[in-house]
Short mmCIF file of C-alpha atoms and ligand atoms in Angstrom, two decimals:
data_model
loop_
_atom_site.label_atom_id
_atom_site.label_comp_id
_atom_site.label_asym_id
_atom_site.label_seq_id
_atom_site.Cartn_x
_atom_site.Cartn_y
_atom_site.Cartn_z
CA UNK P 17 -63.96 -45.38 -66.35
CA UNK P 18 -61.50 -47.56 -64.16
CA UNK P 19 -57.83 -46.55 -65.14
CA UNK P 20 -57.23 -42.75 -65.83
CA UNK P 21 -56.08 -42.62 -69.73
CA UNK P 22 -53.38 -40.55 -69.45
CA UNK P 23 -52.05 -43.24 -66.64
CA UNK P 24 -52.25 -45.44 -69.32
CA UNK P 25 -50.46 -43.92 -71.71
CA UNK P 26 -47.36 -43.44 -68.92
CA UNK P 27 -47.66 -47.14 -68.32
CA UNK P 28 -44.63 -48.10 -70.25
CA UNK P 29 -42.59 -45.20 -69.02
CA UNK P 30 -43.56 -46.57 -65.34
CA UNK P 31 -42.82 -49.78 -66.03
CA UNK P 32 -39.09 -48.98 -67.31
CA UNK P 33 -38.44 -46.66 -64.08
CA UNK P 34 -39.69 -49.97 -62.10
CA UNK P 35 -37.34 -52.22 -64.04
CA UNK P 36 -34.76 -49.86 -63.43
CA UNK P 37 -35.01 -49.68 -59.70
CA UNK P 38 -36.06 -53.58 -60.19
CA UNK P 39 -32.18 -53.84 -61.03
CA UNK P 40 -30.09 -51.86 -58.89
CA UNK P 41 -31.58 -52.43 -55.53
CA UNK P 42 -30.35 -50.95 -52.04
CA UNK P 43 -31.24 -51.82 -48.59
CA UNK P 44 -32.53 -49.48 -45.41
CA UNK P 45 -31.33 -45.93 -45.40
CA UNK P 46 -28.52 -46.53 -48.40
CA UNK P 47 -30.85 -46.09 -51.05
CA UNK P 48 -28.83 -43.21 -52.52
CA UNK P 49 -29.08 -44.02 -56.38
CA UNK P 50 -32.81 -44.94 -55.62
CA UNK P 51 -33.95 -41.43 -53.85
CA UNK P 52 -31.39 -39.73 -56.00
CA UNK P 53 -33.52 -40.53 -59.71
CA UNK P 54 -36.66 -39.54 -57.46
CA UNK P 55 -35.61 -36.47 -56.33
CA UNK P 56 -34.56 -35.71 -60.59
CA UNK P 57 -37.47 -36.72 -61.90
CA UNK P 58 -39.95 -35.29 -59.20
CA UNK P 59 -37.74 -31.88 -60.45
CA UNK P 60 -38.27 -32.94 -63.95
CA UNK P 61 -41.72 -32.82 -63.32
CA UNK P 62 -42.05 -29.52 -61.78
CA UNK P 63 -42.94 -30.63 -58.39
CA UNK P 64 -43.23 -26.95 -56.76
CA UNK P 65 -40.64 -28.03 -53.86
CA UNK P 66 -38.62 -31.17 -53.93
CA UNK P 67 -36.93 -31.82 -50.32
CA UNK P 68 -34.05 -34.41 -49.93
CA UNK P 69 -32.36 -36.11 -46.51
CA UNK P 70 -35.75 -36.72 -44.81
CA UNK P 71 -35.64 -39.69 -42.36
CA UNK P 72 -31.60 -39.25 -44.09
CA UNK P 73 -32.25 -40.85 -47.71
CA UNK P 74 -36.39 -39.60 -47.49
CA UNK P 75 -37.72 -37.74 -50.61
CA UNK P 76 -40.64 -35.26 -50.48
CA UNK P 77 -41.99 -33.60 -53.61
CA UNK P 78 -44.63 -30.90 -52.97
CA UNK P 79 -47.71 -30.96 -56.09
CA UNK P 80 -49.79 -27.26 -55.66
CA UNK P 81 -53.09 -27.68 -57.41
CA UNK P 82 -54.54 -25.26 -59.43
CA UNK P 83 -56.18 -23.24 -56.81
CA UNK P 84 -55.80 -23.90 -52.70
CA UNK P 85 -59.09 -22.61 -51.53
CA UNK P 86 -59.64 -25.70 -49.70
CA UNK P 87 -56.36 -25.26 -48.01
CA UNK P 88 -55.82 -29.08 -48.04
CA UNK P 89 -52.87 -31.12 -47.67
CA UNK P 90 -52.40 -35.17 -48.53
CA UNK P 91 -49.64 -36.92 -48.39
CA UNK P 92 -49.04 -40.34 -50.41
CA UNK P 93 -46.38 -42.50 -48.90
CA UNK P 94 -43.72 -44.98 -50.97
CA UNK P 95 -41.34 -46.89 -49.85
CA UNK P 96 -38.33 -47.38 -51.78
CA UNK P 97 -35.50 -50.04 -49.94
CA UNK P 98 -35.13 -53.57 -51.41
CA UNK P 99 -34.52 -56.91 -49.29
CA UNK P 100 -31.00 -58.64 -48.33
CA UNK P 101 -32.14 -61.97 -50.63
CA UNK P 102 -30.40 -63.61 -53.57
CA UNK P 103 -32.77 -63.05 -56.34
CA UNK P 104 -34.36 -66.28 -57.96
CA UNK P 105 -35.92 -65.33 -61.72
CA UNK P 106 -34.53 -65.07 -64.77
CA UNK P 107 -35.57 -61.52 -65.41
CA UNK P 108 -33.90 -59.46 -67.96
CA UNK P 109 -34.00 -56.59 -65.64
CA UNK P 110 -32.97 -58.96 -62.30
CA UNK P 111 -30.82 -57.95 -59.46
CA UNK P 112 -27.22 -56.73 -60.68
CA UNK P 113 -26.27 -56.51 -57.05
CA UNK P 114 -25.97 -60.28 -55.45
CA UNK P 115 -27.83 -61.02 -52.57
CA UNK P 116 -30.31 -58.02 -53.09
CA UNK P 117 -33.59 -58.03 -54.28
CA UNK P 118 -37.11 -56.37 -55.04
CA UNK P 119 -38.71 -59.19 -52.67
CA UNK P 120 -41.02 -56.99 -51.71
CA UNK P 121 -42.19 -54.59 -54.34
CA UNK P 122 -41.23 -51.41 -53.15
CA UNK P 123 -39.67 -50.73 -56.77
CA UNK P 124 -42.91 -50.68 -58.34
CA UNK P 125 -44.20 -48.50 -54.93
CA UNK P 126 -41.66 -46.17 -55.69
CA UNK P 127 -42.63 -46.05 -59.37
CA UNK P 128 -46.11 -46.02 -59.05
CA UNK P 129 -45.90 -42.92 -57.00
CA UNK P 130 -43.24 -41.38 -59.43
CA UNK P 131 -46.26 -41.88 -62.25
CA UNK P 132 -48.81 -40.16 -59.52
CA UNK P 133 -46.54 -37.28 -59.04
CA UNK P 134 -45.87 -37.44 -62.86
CA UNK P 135 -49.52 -36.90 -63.72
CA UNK P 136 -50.24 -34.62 -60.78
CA UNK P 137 -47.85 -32.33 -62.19
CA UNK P 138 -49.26 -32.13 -65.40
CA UNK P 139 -53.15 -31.74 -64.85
CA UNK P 140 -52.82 -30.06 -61.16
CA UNK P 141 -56.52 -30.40 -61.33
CA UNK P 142 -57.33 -30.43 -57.49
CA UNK P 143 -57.69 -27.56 -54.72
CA UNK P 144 -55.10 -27.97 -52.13
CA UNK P 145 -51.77 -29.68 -51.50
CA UNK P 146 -50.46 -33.21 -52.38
CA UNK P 147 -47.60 -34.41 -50.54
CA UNK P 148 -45.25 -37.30 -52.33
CA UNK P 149 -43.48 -39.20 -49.36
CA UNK P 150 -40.48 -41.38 -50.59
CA UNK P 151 -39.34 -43.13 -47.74
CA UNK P 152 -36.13 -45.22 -46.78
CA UNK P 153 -35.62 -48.42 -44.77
CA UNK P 154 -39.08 -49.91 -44.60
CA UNK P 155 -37.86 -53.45 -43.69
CA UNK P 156 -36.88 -53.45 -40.94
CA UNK P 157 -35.07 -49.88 -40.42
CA UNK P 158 -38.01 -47.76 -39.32
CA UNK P 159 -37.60 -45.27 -42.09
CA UNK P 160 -40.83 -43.87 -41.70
CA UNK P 161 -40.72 -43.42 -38.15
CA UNK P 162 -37.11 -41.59 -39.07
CA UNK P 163 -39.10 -38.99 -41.78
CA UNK P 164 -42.12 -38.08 -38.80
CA UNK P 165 -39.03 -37.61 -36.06
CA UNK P 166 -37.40 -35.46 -39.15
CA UNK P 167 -40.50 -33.45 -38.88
CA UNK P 168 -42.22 -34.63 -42.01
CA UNK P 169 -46.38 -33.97 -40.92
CA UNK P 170 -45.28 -30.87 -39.52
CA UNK P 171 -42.85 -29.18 -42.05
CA UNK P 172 -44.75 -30.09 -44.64
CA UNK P 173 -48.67 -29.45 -43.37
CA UNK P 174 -49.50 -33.19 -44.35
CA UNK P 175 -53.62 -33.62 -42.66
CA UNK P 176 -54.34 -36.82 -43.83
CA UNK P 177 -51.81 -39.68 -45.11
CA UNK P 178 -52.29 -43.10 -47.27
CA UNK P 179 -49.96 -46.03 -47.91
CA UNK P 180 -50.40 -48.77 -50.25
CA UNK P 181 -49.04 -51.86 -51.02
CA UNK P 182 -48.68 -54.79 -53.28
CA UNK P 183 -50.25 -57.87 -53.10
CA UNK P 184 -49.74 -61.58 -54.37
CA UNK P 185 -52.68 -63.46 -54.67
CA UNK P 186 -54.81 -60.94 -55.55
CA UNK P 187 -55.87 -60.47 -58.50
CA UNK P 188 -54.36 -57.49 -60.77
CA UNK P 189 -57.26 -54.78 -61.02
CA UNK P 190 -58.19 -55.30 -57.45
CA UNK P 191 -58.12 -53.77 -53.93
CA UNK P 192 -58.48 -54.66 -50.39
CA UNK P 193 -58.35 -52.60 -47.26
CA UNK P 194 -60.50 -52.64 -43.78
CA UNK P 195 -61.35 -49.87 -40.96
CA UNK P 196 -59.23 -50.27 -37.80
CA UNK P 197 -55.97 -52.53 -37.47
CA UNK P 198 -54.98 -53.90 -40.92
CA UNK P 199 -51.39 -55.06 -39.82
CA UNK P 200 -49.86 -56.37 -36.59
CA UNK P 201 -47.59 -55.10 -33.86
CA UNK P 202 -44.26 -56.93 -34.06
CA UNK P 203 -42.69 -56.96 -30.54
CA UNK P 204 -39.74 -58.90 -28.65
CA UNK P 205 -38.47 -59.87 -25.26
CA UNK P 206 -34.97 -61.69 -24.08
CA UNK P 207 -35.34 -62.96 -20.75
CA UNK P 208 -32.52 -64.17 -18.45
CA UNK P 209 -33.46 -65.70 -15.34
CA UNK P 210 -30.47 -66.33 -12.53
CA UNK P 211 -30.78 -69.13 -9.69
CA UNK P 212 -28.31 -70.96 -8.11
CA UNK P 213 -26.44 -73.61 -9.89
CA UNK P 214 -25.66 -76.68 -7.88
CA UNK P 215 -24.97 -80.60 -8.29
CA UNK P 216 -27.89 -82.45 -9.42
CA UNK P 217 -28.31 -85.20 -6.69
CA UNK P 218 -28.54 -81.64 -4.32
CA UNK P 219 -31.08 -79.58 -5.67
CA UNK P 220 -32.10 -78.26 -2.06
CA UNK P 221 -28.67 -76.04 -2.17
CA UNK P 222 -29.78 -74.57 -5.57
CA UNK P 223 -32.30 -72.36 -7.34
CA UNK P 224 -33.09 -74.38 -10.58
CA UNK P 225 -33.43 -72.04 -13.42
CA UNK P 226 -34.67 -74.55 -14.98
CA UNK P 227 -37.63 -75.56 -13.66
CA UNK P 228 -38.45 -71.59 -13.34
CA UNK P 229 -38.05 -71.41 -16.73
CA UNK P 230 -40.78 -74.05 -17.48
CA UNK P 231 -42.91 -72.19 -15.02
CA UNK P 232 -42.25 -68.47 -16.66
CA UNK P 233 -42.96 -69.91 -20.09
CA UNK P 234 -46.44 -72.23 -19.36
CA UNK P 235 -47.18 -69.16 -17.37
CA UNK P 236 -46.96 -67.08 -20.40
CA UNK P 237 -49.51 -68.60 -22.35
CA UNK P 238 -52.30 -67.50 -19.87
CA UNK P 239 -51.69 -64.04 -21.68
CA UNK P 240 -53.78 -65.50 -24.46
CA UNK P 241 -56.10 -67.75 -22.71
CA UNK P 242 -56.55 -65.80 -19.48
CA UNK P 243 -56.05 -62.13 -19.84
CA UNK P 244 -56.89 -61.12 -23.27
CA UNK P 245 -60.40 -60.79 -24.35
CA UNK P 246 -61.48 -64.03 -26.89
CA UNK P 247 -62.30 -61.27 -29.43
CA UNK P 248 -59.31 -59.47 -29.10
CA UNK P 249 -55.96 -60.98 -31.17
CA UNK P 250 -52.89 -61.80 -29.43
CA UNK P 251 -49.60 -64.49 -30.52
CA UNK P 252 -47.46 -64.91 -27.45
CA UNK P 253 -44.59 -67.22 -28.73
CA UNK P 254 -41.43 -68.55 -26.49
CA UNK P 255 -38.84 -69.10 -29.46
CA UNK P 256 -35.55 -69.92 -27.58
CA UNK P 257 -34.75 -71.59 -24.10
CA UNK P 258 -31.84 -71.97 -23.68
CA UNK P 259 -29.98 -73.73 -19.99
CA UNK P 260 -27.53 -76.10 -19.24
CA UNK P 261 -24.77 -78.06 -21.12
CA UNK P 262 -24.63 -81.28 -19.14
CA UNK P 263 -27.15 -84.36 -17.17
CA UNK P 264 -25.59 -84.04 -13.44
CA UNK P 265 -25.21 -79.93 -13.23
CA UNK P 266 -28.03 -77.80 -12.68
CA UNK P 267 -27.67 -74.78 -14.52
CA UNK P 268 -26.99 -71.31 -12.75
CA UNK P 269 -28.64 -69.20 -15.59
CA UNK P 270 -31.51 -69.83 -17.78
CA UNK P 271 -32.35 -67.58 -21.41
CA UNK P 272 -35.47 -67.03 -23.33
CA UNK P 273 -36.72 -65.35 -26.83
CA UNK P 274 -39.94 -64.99 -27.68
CA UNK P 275 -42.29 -62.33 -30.11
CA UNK P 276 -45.18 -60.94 -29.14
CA UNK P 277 -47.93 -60.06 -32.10
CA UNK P 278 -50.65 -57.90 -31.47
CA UNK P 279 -53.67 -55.87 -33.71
CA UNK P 280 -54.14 -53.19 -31.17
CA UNK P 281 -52.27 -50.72 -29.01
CA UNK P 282 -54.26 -51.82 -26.13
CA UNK P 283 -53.67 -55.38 -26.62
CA UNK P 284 -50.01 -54.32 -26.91
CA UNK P 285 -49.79 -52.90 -23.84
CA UNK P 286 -51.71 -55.68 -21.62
CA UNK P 287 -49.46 -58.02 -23.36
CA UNK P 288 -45.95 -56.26 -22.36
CA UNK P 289 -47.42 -55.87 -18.99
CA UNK P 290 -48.43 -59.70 -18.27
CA UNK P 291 -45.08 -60.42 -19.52
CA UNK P 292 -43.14 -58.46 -17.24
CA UNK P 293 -45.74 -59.46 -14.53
CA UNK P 294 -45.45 -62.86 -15.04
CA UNK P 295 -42.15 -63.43 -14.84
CA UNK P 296 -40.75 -61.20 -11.99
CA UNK P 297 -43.44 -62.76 -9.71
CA UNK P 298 -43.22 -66.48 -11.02
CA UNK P 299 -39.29 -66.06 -10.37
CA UNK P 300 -39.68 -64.55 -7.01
CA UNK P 301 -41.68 -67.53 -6.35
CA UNK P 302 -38.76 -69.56 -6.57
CA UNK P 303 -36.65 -67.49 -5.25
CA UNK P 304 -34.59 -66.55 -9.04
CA UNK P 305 -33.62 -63.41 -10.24
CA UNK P 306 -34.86 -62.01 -13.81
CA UNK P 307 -33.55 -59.57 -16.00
CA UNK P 308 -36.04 -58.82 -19.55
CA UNK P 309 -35.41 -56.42 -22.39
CA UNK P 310 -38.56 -56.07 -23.92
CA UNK P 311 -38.46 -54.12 -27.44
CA UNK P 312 -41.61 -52.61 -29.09
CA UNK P 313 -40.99 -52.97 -32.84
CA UNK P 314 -43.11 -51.17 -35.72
CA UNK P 315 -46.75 -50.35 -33.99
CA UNK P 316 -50.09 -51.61 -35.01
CA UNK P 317 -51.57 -50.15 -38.31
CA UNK P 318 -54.37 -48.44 -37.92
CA UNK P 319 -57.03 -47.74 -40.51
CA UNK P 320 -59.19 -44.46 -39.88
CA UNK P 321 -62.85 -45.72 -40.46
CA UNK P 322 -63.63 -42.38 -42.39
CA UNK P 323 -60.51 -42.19 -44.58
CA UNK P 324 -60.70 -45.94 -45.26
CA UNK P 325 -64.67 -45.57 -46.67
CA UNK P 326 -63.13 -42.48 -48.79
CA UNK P 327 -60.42 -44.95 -49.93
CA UNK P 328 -62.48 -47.44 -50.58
CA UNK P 329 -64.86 -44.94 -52.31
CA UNK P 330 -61.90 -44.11 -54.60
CA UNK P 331 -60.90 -47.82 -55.26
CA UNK P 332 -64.70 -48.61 -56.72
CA UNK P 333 -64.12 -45.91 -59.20
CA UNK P 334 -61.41 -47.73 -60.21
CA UNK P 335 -61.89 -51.06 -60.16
CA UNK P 336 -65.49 -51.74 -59.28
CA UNK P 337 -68.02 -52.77 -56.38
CA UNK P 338 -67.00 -56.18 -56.80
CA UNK P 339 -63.36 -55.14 -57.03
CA UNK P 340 -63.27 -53.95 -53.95
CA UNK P 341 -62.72 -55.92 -50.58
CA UNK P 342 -63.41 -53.69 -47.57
CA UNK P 343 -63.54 -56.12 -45.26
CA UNK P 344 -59.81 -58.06 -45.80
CA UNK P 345 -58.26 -59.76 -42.57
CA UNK P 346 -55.79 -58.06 -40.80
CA UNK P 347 -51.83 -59.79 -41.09
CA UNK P 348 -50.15 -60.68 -38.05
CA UNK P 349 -46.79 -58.90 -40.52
CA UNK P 350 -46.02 -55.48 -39.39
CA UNK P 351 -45.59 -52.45 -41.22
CA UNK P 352 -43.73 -48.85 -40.78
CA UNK P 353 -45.72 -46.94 -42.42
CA UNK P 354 -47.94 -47.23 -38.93
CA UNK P 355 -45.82 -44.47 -37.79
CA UNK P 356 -47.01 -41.96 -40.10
CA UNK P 357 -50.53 -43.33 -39.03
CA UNK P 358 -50.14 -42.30 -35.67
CA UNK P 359 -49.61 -39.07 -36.32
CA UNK P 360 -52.54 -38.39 -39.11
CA UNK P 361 -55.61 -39.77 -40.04
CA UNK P 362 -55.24 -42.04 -43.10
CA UNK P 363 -55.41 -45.45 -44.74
CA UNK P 364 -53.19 -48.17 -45.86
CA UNK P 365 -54.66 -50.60 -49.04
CA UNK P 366 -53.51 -53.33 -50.90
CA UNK P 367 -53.09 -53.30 -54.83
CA UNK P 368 -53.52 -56.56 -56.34
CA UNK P 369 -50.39 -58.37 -57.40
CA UNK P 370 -52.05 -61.38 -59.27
CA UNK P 371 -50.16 -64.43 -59.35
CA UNK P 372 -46.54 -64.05 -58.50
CA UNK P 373 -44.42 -65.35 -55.63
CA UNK P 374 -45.10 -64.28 -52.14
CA UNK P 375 -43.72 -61.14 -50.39
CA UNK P 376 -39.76 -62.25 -49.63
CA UNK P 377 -39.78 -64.90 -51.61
CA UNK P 378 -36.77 -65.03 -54.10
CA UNK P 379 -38.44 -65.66 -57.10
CA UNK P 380 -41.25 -62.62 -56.06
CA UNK P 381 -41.76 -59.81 -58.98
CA UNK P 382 -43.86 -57.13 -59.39
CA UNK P 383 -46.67 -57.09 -61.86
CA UNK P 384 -46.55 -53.70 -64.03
CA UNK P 385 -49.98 -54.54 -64.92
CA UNK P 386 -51.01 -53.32 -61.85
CA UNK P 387 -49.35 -50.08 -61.71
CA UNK P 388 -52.17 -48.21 -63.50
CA UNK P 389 -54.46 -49.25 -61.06
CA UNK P 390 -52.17 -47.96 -57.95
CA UNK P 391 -51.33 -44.98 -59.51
CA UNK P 392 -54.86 -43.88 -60.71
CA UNK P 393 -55.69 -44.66 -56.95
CA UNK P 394 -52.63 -42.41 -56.17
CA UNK P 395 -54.57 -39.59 -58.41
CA UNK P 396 -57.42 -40.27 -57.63
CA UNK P 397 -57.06 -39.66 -53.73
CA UNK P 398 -55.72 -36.15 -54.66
CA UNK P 399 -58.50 -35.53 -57.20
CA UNK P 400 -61.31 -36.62 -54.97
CA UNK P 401 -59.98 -35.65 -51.73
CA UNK P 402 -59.60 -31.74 -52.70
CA UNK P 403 -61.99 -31.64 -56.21
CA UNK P 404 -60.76 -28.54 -57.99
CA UNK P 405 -63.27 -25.50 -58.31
ZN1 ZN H 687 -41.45 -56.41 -47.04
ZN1 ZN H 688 -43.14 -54.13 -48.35
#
């Protein structure tokens, strides 16, 4: 029995709260229409407790099932904020806002969980909590990490905690997930390095930042080759260097931008380290000055290896064995929903999107064929997580 039939019968309702959101997007935290029609309908549905201004536009509705002798509490994570791209399609429902968009499916993520919460509501036929987390500012605003610093685990009892998203190329019906790091660390330096400008026929009476430069960033790709283990992942990439306007002037200051992408906190760390290492000691070789901001963005996402078999568990009564990837390779893309991760055990799966444009692209849409399949996942996690008695 793969979809749930009374997910299947909401289908079309789903779909029209996806087109809806589909249509009015909002970016980061000012998702106030979008959190607003959550917040009514998660009352509409009875939700037991329905909390607003979480993470400051974050949505929690609180689902009691029928008994709580399990005492038992999962939360099930959306995101709901849209991307700042000129939409592409020629969708009756497309953008009515220019240069915002549903690039990246979180409309149908918010209205997949709306149909979980929907159902939930109705049959309550579990033993314990569930826990409907609507969160703001996913790209690129670090709404979730805003809801846990708002007290969400806490406040709310929350034990265990799954995300899920879309994705193109898959095919609709399908998952994929994997134990351990699923998506990357996304972090960035600036580095300014100071020597001693001077004329170019007299570079004894100058520091050249240039040439320190070239030394910082070959230097910097030993990181990969040299300090991290061959098993391990790491991307160390210099982006900008920037020194010097002219061909007889050697340039007092030299600037650099790079990322650094890793799949594990440990990795991260080592990485940061060698960074800073490398370049204070390479510049005191040649007698520069540096100055580096170095900013950790979203963290690695981190599967647990037990909740991911019970996800995957749930997934194969959905869509199959074969339906099923439990092995997928990890992105090098990052993700906020790592945040919540951190603080609970959980798991974070891909839906299958089937063939549409990729995440971000402008002429990306969401399939509502494949909401039934998220949100009987959605139920099903709450079903077979805390089986009623
Ligand atoms: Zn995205
Ligand atoms: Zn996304």
């Amino acid at each position: 029995m793969p979809i749930i039939n009374r997910v299947a019968d909401l289908s079309d309702e789903i779909a029209t709260w996806r087109r809806d959101f589909h249509e009015n997007p909002e970016l980061l935290y000012d998702v106030h229409r979008t959190a607003g029609i959550v917040a009514e309908k998660l009352k509409a549905f009875g939700c037991d407790e329905v909390v607003t201004g979480i993470g400051q536009t974050g949505v929690v509705g609180v689902i009691r099932g029928r008994s709580n002798g399990s005492g038992k509490v999962i939360g099930l994570r959306a995101d709901m904020d849209a991307l700042p791209i000129e939409e592409a399609t020629d969708l009756p429902y497309k953008s009515r806002t220019p240069g915002k968009m549903h690039a990246c499916g979180h409309d149908g993520h918010t209205a997949m969980l709306l149909g979980a919460a929907k159902y939930l509501t109705e049959t309550r036929n579990f033993d314990g909590t569930a826990i409907m987390i609507f969160q703001p500012a996913e790209e690129g605003g670090a709404g979730g990490d805003a809801m846990v610093k708002d007290g969400l685990m806490e406040r709310f009892g929350v034990q265990e905690v799954y995300g899920m998203h879309n994705m193109p190329g898959l095919p609709v019906g399908q998952f994929a997930v994997r134990p351990g790091s699923i998506m990357a660390a996304a972090d960035r330096f600036s580095i300014t390095i100071e020597g001693k400008g001077s004329h170019a026929a007299r570079p004894h009476d100058g520091i050249d930042t240039i040439l320190v430069a070239s030394h910082v960033v070959t230097a910097l790709q030993s990181i990969a080759s040299r300090n991290v283990d061959p098993l391990e992942s790491v991307v160390v990439s210099v982006c900008m260097i920037k020194a010097g306007e002219t061909f007889n002037v050697i340039p007092q200051t030299a600037e650099i931008l790079g990322t650094v992408r890793t799949l594990s906190p440990a990795v991260q760390d080592l990485a940061e380290g060698r960074v800073r290492a490398i370049l204070e000691n390479v510049c005191a070789a040649f007698g520069a000055k540096a100055t580096i901001e170095y900013w950790r963005g979203y963290p690695v996402t981190v599967n647990d290896v037990e909740k991911t078999s019970f996800i995957a568990g749930v997934a194969k009564q959905i869509a199959g064995e074969s339906g099923v990837d439990t092995a997928v390779q990890p992105m090098m893309g990052s993700e906020d929903f790592s945040f919540m991760l951190n603080e609970r055990p959980g798991a974070y799966i891909f839906v299958g999107n089937g063939d549409t444009a990729g995440l971000h692209h402008p002429a990306y849409n969401f399939d509502d064929d494949a909401a039934p399949y998220g949100v009987s996942l959605w139920a099903k996690i709450i079903e077979s997580g805390m089986p009623a008695r």
